[in-house]
N, CA, C and O atoms as a DFTB+ gen file, in Angstrom:
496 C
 N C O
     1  1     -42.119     -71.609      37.390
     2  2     -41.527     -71.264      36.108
     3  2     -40.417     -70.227      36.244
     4  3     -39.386     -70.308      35.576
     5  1     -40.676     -69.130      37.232
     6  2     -39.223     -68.834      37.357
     7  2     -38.371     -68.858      37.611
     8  3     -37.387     -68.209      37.257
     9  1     -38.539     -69.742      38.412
    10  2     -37.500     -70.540      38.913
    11  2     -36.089     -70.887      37.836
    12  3     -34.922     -70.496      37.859
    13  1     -36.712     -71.634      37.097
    14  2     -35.905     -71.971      35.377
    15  2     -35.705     -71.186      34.860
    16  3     -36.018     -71.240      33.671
    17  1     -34.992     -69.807      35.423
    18  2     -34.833     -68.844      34.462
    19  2     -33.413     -68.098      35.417
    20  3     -32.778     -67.049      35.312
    21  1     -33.365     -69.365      36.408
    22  2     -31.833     -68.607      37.920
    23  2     -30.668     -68.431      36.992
    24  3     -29.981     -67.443      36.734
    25  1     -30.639     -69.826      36.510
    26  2     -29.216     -70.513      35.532
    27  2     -29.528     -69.315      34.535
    28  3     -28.668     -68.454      34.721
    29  1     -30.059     -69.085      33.952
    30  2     -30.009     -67.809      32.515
    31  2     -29.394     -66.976      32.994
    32  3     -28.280     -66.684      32.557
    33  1     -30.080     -66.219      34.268
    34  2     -29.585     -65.072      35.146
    35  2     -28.409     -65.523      35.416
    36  3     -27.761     -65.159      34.434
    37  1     -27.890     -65.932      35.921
    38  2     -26.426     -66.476      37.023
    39  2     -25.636     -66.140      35.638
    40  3     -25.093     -65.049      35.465
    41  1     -25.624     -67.220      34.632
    42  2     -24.684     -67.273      33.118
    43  2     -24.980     -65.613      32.764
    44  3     -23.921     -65.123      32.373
    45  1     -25.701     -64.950      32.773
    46  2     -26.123     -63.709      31.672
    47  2     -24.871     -62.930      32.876
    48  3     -23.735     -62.655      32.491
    49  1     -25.258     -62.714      34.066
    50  2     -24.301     -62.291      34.820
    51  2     -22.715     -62.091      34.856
    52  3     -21.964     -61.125      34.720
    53  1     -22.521     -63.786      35.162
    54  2     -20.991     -63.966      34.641
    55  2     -20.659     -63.484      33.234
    56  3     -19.504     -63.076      33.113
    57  1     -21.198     -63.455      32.468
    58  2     -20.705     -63.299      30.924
    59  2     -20.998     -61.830      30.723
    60  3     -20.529     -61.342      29.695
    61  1     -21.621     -61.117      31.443
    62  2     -21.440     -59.454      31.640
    63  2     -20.448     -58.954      32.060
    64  3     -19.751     -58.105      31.506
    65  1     -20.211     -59.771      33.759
    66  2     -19.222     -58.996      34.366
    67  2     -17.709     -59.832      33.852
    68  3     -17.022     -59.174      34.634
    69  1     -17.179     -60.300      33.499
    70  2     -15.903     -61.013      32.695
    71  2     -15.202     -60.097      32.685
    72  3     -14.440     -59.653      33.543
    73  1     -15.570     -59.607      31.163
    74  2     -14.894     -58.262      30.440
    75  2     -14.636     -57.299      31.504
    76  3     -13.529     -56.764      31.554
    77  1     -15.643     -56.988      32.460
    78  2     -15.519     -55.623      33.549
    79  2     -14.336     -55.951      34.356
    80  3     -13.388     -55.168      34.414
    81  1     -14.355     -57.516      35.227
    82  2     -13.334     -57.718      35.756
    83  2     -12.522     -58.151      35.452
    84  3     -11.785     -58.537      36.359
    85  1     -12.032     -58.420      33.933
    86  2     -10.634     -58.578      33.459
    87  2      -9.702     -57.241      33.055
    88  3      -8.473     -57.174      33.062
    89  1     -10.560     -56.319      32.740
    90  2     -10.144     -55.082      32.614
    91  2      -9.749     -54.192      33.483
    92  3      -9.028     -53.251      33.151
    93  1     -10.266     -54.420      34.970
    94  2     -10.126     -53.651      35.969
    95  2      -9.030     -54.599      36.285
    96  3      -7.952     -54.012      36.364
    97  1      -8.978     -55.539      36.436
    98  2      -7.740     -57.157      37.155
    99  2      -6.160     -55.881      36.342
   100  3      -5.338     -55.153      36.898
   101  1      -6.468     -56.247      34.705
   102  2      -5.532     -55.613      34.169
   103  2      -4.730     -53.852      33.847
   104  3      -3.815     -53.300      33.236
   105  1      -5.673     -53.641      34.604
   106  2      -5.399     -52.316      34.645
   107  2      -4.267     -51.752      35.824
   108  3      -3.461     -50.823      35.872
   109  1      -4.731     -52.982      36.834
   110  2      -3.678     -52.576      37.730
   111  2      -2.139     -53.615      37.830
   112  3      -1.168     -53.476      38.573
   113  1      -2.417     -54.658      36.763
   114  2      -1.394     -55.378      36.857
   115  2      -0.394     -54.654      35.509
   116  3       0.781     -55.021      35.550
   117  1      -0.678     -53.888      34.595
   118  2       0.294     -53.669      33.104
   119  2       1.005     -52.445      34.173
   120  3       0.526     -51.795      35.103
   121  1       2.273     -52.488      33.591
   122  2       3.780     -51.458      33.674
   123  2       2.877     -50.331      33.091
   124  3       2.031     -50.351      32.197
   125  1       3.287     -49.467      33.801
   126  2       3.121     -48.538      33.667
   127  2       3.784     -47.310      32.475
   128  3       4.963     -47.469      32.159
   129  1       3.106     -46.262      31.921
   130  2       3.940     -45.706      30.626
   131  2       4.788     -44.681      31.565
   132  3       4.468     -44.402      32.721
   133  1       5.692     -44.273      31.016
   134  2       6.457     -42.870      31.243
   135  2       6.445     -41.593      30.981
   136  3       7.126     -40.619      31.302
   137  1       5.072     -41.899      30.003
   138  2       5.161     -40.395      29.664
   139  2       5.520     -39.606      28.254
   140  3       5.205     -38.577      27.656
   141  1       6.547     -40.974      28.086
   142  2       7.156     -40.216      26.965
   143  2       6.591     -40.340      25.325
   144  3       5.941     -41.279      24.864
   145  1       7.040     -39.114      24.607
   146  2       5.822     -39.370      23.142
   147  2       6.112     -40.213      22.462
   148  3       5.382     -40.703      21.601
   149  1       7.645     -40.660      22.812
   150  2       7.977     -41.485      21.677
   151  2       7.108     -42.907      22.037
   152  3       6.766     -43.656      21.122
   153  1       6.943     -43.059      22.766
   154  2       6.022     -44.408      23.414
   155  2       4.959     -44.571      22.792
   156  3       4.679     -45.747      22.563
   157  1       3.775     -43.275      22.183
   158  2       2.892     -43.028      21.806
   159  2       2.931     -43.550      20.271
   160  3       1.924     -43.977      19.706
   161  1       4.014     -43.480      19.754
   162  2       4.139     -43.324      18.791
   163  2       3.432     -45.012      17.989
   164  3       3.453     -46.135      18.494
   165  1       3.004     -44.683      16.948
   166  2       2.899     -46.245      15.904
   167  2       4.599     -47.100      15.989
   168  3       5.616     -46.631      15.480
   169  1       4.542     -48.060      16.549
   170  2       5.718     -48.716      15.759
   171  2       5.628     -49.935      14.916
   172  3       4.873     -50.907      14.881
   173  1       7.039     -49.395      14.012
   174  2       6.526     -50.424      12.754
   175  2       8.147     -50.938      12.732
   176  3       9.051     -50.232      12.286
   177  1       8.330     -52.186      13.251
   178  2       9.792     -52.837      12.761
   179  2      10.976     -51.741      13.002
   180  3      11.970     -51.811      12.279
   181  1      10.883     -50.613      14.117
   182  2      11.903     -49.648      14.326
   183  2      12.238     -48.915      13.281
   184  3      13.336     -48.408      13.052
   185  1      10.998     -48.856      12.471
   186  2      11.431     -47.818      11.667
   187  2      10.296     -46.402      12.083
   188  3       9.135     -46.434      12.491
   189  1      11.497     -44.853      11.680
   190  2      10.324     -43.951      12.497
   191  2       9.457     -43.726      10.922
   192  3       9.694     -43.837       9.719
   193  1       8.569     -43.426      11.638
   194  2       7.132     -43.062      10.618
   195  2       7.448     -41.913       9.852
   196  3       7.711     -40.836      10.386
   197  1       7.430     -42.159       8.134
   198  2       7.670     -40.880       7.354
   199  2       5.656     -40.109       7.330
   200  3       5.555     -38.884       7.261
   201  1       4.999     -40.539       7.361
   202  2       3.651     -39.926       7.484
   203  2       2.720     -40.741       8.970
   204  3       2.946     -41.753       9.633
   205  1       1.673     -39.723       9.005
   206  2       0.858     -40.650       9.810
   207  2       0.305     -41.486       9.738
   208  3      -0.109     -41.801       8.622
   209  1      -0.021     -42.337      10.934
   210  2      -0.741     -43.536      11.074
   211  2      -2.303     -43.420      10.061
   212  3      -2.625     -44.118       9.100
   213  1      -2.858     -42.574      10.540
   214  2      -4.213     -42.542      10.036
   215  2      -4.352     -41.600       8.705
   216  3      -4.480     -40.377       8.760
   217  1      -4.304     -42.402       7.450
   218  2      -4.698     -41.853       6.515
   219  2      -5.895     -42.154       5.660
   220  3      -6.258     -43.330       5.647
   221  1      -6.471     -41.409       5.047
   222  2      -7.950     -41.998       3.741
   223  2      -6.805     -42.911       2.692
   224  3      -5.658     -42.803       2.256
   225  1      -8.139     -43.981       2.631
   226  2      -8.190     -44.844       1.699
   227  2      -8.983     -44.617       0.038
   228  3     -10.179     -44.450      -0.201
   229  1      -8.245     -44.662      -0.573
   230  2      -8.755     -44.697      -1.835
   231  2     -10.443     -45.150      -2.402
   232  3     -10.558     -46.375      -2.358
   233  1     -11.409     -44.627      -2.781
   234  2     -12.310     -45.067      -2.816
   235  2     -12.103     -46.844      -3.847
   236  3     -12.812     -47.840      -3.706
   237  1     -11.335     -46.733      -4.464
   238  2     -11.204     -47.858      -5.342
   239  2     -10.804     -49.325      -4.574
   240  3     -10.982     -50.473      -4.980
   241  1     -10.048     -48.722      -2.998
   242  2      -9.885     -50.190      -2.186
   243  2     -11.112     -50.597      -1.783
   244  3     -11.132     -51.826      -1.737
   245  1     -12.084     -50.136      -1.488
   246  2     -13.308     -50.062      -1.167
   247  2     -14.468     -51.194      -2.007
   248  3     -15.347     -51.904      -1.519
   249  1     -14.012     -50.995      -3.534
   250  2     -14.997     -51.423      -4.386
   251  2     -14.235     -52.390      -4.620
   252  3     -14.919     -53.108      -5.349
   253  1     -13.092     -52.964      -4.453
   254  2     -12.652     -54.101      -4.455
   255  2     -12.593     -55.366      -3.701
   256  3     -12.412     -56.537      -4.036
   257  1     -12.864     -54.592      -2.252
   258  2     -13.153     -55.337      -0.876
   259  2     -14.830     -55.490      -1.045
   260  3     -15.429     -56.020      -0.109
   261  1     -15.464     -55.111      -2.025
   262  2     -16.751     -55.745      -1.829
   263  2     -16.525     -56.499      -3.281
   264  3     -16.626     -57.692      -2.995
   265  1     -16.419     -56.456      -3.866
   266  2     -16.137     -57.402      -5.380
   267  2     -15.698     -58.773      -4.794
   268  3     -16.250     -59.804      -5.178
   269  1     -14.253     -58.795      -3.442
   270  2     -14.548     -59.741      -3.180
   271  2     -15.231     -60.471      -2.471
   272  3     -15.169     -61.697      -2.555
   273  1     -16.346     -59.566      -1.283
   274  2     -16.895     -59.943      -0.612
   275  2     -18.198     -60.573      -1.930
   276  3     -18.518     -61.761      -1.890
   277  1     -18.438     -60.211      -2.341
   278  2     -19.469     -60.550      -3.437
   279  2     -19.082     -61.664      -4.398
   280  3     -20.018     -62.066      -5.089
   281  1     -17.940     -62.229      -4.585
   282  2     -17.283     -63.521      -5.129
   283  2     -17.069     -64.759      -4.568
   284  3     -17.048     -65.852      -5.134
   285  1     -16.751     -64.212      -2.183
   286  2     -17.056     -65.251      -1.210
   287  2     -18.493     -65.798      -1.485
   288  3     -18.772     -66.957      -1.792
   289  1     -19.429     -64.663      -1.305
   290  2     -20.478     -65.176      -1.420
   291  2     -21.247     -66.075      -2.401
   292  3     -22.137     -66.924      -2.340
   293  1     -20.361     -65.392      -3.486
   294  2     -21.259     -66.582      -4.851
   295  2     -20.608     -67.795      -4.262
   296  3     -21.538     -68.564      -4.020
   297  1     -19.279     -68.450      -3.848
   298  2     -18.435     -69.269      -3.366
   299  2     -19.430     -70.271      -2.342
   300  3     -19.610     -71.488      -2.387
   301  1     -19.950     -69.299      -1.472
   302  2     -20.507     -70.167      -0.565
   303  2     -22.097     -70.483      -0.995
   304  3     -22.838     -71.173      -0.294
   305  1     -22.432     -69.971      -2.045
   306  2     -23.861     -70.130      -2.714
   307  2     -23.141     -71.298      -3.647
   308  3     -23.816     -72.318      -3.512
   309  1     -22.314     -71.473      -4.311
   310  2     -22.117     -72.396      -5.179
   311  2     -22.190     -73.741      -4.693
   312  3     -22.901     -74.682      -5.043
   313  1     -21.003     -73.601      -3.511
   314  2     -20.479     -74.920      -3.010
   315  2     -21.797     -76.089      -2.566
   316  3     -21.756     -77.274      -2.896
   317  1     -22.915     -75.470      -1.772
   318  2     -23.936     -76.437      -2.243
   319  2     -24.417     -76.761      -2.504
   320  3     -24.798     -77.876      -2.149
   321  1     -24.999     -75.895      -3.638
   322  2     -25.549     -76.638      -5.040
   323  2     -25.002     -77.728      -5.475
   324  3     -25.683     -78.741      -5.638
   325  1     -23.564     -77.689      -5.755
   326  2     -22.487     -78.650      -5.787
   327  2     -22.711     -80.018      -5.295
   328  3     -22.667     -80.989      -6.051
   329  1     -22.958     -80.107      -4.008
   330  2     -22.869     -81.130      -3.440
   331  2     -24.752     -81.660      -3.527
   332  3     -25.028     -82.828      -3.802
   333  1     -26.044     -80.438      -3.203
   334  2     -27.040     -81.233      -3.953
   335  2     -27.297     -81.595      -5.188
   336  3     -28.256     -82.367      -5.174
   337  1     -26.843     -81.382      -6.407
   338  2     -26.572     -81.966      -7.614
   339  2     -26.592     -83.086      -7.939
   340  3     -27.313     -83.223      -8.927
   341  1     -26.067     -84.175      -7.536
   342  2     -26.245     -85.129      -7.917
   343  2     -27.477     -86.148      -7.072
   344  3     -27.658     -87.288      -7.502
   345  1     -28.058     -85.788      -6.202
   346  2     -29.666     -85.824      -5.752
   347  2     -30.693     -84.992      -6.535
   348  3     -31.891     -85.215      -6.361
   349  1     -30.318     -84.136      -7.308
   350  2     -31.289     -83.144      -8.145
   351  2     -30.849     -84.179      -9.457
   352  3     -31.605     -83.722     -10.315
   353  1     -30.417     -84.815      -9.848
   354  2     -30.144     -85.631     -10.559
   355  2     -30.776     -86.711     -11.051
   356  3     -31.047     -87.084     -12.193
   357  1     -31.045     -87.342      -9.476
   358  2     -31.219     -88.713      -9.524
   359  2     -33.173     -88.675      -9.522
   360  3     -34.063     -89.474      -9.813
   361  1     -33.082     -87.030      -8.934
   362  2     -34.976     -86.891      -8.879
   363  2     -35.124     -86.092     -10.133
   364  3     -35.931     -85.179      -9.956
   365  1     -34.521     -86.126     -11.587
   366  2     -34.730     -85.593     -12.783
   367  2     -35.008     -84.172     -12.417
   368  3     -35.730     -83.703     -13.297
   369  1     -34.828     -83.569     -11.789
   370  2     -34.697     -81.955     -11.537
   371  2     -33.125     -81.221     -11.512
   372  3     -32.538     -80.422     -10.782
   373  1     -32.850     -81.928     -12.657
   374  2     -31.151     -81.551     -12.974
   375  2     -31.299     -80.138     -14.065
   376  3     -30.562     -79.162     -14.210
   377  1     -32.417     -80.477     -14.639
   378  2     -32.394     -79.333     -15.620
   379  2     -32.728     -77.595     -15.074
   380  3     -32.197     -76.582     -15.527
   381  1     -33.775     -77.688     -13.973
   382  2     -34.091     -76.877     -13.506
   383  2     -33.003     -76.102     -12.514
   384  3     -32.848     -74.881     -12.514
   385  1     -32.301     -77.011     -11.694
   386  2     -31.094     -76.778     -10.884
   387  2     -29.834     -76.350     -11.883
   388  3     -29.087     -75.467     -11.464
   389  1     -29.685     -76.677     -12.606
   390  2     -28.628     -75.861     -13.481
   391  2     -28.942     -74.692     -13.892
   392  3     -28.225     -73.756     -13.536
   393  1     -30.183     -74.424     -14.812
   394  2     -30.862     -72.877     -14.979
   395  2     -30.561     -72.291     -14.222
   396  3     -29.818     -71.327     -14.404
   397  1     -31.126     -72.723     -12.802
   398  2     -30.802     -71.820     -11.662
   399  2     -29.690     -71.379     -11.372
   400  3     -29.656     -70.232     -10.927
   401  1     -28.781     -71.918     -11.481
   402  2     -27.431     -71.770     -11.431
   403  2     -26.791     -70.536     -12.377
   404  3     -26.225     -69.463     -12.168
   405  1     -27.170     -71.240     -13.416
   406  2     -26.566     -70.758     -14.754
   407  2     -26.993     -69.052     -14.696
   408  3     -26.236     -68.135     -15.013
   409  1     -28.430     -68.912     -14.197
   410  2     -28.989     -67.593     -14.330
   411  2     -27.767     -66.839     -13.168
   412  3     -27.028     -65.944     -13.580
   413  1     -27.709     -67.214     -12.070
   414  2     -27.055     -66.659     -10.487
   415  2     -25.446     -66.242     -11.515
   416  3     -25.017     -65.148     -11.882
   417  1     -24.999     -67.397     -11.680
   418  2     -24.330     -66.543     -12.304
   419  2     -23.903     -65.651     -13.764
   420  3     -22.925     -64.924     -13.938
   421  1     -24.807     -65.933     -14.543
   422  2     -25.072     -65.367     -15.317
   423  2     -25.486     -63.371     -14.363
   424  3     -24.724     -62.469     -14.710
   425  1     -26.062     -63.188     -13.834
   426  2     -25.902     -62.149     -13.265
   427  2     -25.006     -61.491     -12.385
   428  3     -24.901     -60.290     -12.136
   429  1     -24.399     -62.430     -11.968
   430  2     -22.757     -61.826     -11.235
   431  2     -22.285     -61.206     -12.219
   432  3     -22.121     -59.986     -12.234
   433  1     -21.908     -62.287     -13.522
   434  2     -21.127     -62.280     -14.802
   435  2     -21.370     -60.459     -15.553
   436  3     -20.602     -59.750     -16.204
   437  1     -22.552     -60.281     -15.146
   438  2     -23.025     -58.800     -15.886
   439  2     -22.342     -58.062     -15.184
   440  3     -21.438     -57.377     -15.664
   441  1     -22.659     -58.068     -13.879
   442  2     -22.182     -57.239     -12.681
   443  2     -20.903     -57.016     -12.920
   444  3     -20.660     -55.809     -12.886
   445  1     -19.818     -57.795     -13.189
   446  2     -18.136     -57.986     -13.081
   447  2     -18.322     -57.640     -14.411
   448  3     -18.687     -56.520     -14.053
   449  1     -18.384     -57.593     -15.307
   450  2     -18.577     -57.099     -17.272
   451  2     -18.809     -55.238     -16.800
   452  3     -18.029     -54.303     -16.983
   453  1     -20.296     -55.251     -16.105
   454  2     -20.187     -53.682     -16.171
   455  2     -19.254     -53.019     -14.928
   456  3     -19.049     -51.806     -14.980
   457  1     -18.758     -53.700     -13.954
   458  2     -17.655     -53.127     -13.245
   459  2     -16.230     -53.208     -13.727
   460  3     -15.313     -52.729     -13.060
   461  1     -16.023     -53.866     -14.984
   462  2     -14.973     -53.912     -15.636
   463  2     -14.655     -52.822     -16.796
   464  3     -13.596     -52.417     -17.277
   465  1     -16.066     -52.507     -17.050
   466  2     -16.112     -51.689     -18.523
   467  2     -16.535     -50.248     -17.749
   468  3     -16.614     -49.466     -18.697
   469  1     -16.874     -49.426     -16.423
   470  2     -16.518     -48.657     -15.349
   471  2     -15.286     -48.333     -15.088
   472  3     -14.998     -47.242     -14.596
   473  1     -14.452     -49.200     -15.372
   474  2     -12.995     -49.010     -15.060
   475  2     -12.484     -49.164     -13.001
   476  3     -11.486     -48.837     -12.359
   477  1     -13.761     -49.796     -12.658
   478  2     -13.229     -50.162     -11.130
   479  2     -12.882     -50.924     -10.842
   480  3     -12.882     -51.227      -9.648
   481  1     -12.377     -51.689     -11.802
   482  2     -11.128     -52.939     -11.376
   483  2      -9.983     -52.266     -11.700
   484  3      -9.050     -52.561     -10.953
   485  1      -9.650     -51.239     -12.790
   486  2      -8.438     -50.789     -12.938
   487  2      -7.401     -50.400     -11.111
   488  3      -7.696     -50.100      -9.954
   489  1      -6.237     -50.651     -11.873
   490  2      -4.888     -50.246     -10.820
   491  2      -5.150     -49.298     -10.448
   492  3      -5.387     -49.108      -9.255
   493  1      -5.206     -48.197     -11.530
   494  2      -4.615     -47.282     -11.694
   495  2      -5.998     -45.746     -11.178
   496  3      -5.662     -44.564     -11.247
């Protein structure tokens, strides 16, 4: 039996060391820097930087990047209901499969109502 376990080892191996020896391969093959700061610098389309690279983000980009992460998801909860529907149909469990539905989003619907009336969809 342990035998059947070489190939795991051998693959777990290669797929460890990869990354180690592509990094070391490349380390000695990239040009080398000069030194200089301007090199260091962010570049953006040759234009020089009026502030720095690393600044805070607004808490409000935040609650928007999950609003939509939370809209993919109803998206990918919808889409197959969608497509079992008309098999929930044909086995008279159409009524129950819509409720269900209807409730899912019926509770998003609150969610986006009281994040609207919060004011965290606002611009501004």
């Amino acid at each position: 039996m342990p035998s059947a376990y070489i190939p795991l080892l051998l693959f777990s191996m290669l797929v460890l060391s990869f990354p180690v020896i592509t990094l070391i391969v490349l380390k000695y093959i990239r040009p080398g820097t000069s030194g200089d700061p301007a090199k260091v610098q962010p570049y953006d389309c040759g234009i020089v930087p009026e502030t720095r690279a690393r600044e805070r983000y607004s808490a409000h980009f935040y609650i928007i990047a999950m609003v939509f992460v939370v809209f993919e998801v109803e998206t990918i909860f919808l889409f197959p209901w969608a497509v079992l529907f008309r098999s929930w149909l044909a086995a008279d469990h159409a009524a129950l499969a819509l409720c269900s539905m209807l409730v899912f989003l019926g509770i998003l619907l609150v969610g986006y109502v009281w994040l609207y009336k919060k004011g965290a969809l606002d611009l501004a």
